[in-house]
Amino acid sequence: MELMKSSIGAILKNIDIAKDYLDEEVVNSFLDTIIDSNNVFLIGAGRSGLAAKAFAMRLMHLGISVYVVGETISPAINKGDAIVAISGSGETSSIISAVKIAKERGSKVLSLTSYGESTLGQLSDTYILVKGRPKEGDSDESYIERQIHGNYKSLTPLGTLFELTSLIFLDGLISELMFRLGKTESDLKARHTVLE
Amino acid sequence: MELMKSSIGAILKNIDIAKDYLDEEVVNSFLDTIIDSNNVFLIGAGRSGLAAKAFAMRLMHLGISVYVVGETISPAINKGDAIVAISGSGETSSIISAVKIAKERGSKVLSLTSYGESTLGQLSDTYILVKGRPKEGDSDESYIERQIHGNYKSLTPLGTLFELTSLIFLDGLISELMFRLGKTESDLKARHTVLE
Amino acid sequence: MELMKSSIGAILKNIDIAKDYLDEEVVNSFLDTIIDSNNVFLIGAGRSGLAAKAFAMRLMHLGISVYVVGETISPAINKGDAIVAISGSGETSSIISAVKIAKERGSKVLSLTSYGESTLGQLSDTYILVKGRPKEGDSDESYIERQIHGNYKSLTPLGTLFELTSLIFLDGLISELMFRLGKTESDLKARHTVLE
Amino acid sequence: MELMKSSIGAILKNIDIAKDYLDEEVVNSFLDTIIDSNNVFLIGAGRSGLAAKAFAMRLMHLGISVYVVGETISPAINKGDAIVAISGSGETSSIISAVKIAKERGSKVLSLTSYGESTLGQLSDTYILVKGRPKEGDSDESYIERQIHGNYKSLTPLGTLFELTSLIFLDGLISELMFRLGKTESDLKARHTVLE
């Protein structure tokens, strides 16, 4: 169980460090856009797509009109809407392609990515920086990050840190939205599905 | 290719026969309920669930507020809503369970099933009878149906006939809804997703 | 109920006409590739994606190793695998993009499309031609097709005819595969999920 | 951004506390069962279902034969297989129903739940205890937990803590499995989908 505990520790540490990169202005702009949009569309691939869905579910609980790209009932995106894209690299091609279409149609683009200079970052009206595991040779890999990741890649393989950090940031955004929209837990519960 | 063509022929024949069991009053009541509901929820298991989604997508194109049970953003079902359940046997346990909850909460129940006397049929406010392959020894298996199915079970295995006949009936309902709601193909196209 | 019955009639007629375009050599090559592949991947967007899933489910019942692109457990595609793409226009960008990747990695490409000269058709090792509603002004729109579609676009809006015809063709292919693999309906039933 | 940071803090604290309840014998038995099973099936509802899928994806990357209940290609469950169920309350009816069927057919039952005495806990061969937010009036709510949750329900509404803690525990299990199976990150990458 040693590895499991070390892995959990590395994840918690990454999230704790990453949250210090959160920028108040960025977060506020992100929240404003969600609240001001007619419809909010979530998109992500693989496990980032699951984080997108987890966020979408809570937005629905909050009474926001929200859709997941690729699910059955997602309509056309239009001016006045926003798309929220989640991609660690910021280069996932299916996401870039959808975001470009959304932007051309006049929708706002929000994203979570580890790289602000990525294609996704550059296409975004607002992006939240989510530090995951630094790429091989990244100059901004701090000493403490190296200690976490060093020889222990298998503790948090592939995009694990990005995905989990994004998910928890998104849940943090939910608590801000509850406050702004004046929603209580009972309000959320009242919209929670009862059919599963 | 002989079997493929025979299989296609058996499917077309089944749909053609099954449509003669359609009852005008039932169809109208089904359509009225969909139009009059606040939200419409679709549910089905396996390939019947795919037919449910295909119908849900067109309802969305028509501008009806529709959800698929089990997808990310499906909210609580309430009085004033309707659930549309698709089950050949009318006994699929997860569907019966959801339909009971929906009914207790005051929602209308619509269904497509091969058996009106099934649990689902009995729970439904309105059910559309969809003749699939008769069960072994069914007394209402006509001569022509026996000819189709006789020794050729492998032409249309398991619920194939029910699923396909349901799907095509549902697409028939869409053309009725377009007319009633005064929608043209352009209206549908305008709501069609552009992000895939 | 008049429109519903006309719509069902138009659908059946389209499938009946379309099946005469089936080419024995093409169908055999399609089936051979499926049987000879290590893994088969299904892809489609919107309602064509639901047809893809309906086919995938039966391939699983037949014991073929099959995956749906975008579902949780789909692994990397490799040489020795095949991808089956379903697209009426043959130009859906997310599908073209995936098919190109699959091809570069050495996988075979099978497809169902209404246009053999489309990008998808041209990328395919084998494509099954599925006649849907002809495009405005298509020269190969026969008199009988015009009669079906003529002023009745709303009977079968958007890709309805392509999607339904594809689905039923795919179910026809299943009966061929059952025969070739020596599978009975009981074999399929034994692999059918029991958890829903 | 105060609430967001407090929310993230509460989540990290919960995971940190919860991991001290991890039992080595339980974890080993959980891992043994996964490794020894022919097929592993994942099930969960709502956001717990998303955690289930995130785990399933990594198991696939590890080369384990894994399925998600409700996805297209999930076959019948049999003796020699295992089902992994994720439910905070341990009483979600669709999950209990599936787990009972799995057990009757001779499959092993693994679970993550906050309540060992729940129906799910009692049906499980092995369950991992995942402390989420204590229920109103729970006697085992420690002082520190009250401090976290106290008046701040909206920081982590509904099942948030259970879902996130489960997900991170599952990612911890992945690092154990990598070690036991001798897999490197490159092995995982080689099986990662390339089609999205």
Short mmCIF file of N, CA and C in Angstrom, two decimals, chain A residues 76 105, chain B residues 61 184-194, chain C residues 157-158:
data_model
loop_
_atom_site.label_atom_id
_atom_site.label_comp_id
_atom_site.label_asym_id
_atom_site.label_seq_id
_atom_site.Cartn_x
_atom_site.Cartn_y
_atom_site.Cartn_z
N ALA A 76 -27.11 23.00 -31.53
CA ALA A 76 -26.12 23.89 -32.15
C ALA A 76 -25.65 24.93 -31.14
N ARG A 105 -18.71 30.91 -34.67
CA ARG A 105 -20.15 31.15 -34.54
C ARG A 105 -20.46 32.19 -33.46
N HIS B 61 -34.00 18.52 -32.00
CA HIS B 61 -33.99 19.31 -33.25
C HIS B 61 -35.31 20.07 -33.41
N THR B 184 -40.09 23.16 -40.24
CA THR B 184 -39.56 22.67 -41.51
C THR B 184 -38.21 22.02 -41.26
N GLU B 185 -37.71 21.39 -42.29
CA GLU B 185 -36.39 20.76 -42.18
C GLU B 185 -35.32 21.80 -41.81
N SER B 186 -35.48 23.03 -42.30
CA SER B 186 -34.51 24.08 -41.98
C SER B 186 -34.49 24.38 -40.49
N ASP B 187 -35.65 24.32 -39.87
CA ASP B 187 -35.71 24.55 -38.42
C ASP B 187 -34.89 23.49 -37.69
N LEU B 188 -35.04 22.26 -38.14
CA LEU B 188 -34.30 21.16 -37.51
C LEU B 188 -32.80 21.35 -37.72
N LYS B 189 -32.46 21.70 -38.95
CA LYS B 189 -31.04 21.85 -39.30
C LYS B 189 -30.39 22.94 -38.45
N ALA B 190 -31.16 23.96 -38.15
CA ALA B 190 -30.63 25.09 -37.38
C ALA B 190 -30.26 24.69 -35.95
N ARG B 191 -30.89 23.62 -35.46
CA ARG B 191 -30.58 23.18 -34.10
C ARG B 191 -29.61 21.99 -34.08
N HIS B 192 -29.25 21.48 -35.24
CA HIS B 192 -28.35 20.32 -35.35
C HIS B 192 -26.96 20.69 -34.84
N THR B 193 -26.37 19.81 -34.05
CA THR B 193 -25.03 20.11 -33.53
C THR B 193 -24.05 20.42 -34.65
N VAL B 194 -23.12 21.33 -34.38
CA VAL B 194 -22.10 21.69 -35.37
C VAL B 194 -20.71 21.36 -34.85
N PRO C 157 -36.63 13.88 -42.43
CA PRO C 157 -35.73 15.03 -42.43
C PRO C 157 -34.25 14.64 -42.26
N LEU C 158 -33.40 15.52 -42.74
CA LEU C 158 -31.94 15.41 -42.57
C LEU C 158 -31.44 14.03 -43.00
#
